[in-house]
């Protein structure tokens, strides 16, 4: 089962892209203000760079991503 963690955008450089499903800093989705992003991983073991971060299920992250913080009012 996939798990998701939200991190600060300043932490993108610490992501080990070999341990998550995103492929690079250019492929992660950022919050509307650019201050946060999230990563997805399928491993039963949490990647070490995510230690201490809250983990979310698929349904939980979808709820979060539907908020104004992540989805712009005008998607143009």
XYZ file of N, CA, C and O in Angstrom, residues 3 5 19 41 43-53 55:
64
model
N 2.214 4.992 0.586
C 2.188 5.972 1.675
C 2.728 7.281 1.119
O 3.539 7.295 0.198
N 4.142 11.371 2.193
C 4.645 12.292 3.208
C 4.772 13.680 2.596
O 5.294 13.822 1.490
N 14.266 5.835 -3.578
C 13.408 5.249 -2.549
C 11.952 5.697 -2.640
O 11.127 5.241 -1.850
N 5.752 6.557 -1.510
C 6.609 5.379 -1.488
C 5.771 4.141 -1.184
O 4.718 4.235 -0.562
N 7.321 1.123 -0.071
C 8.089 0.235 0.794
C 7.449 0.129 2.183
O 6.840 1.074 2.673
N 7.606 -1.034 2.812
C 7.169 -1.189 4.201
C 8.102 -0.435 5.140
O 7.737 -0.116 6.259
N 9.302 -0.163 4.656
C 10.287 0.579 5.433
C 10.264 2.038 4.994
O 10.377 2.336 3.810
N 10.100 2.930 5.947
C 10.084 4.360 5.637
C 11.489 4.809 5.254
O 12.445 4.534 5.991
N 11.646 5.486 4.112
C 12.967 6.021 3.757
C 13.509 6.901 4.895
O 12.751 7.660 5.507
N 14.783 6.796 5.172
C 15.368 7.486 6.323
C 15.189 8.999 6.263
O 15.028 9.644 7.299
N 15.176 9.569 5.067
C 15.018 11.024 4.975
C 13.600 11.476 5.331
O 13.351 12.664 5.471
N 12.682 10.516 5.518
C 11.309 10.837 5.918
C 11.024 10.482 7.374
O 9.888 10.593 7.834
N 12.048 10.053 8.106
C 11.862 9.725 9.527
C 11.242 10.900 10.264
O 11.673 12.047 10.097
N 10.222 10.620 11.056
C 9.570 11.652 11.847
C 8.482 12.421 11.111
O 7.798 13.255 11.706
N 8.324 12.160 9.818
C 7.296 12.843 9.021
C 5.968 12.079 9.147
O 5.954 10.856 9.247
N 2.819 10.232 7.918
C 2.511 9.450 6.727
C 1.003 9.469 6.494
O 0.220 9.386 7.436
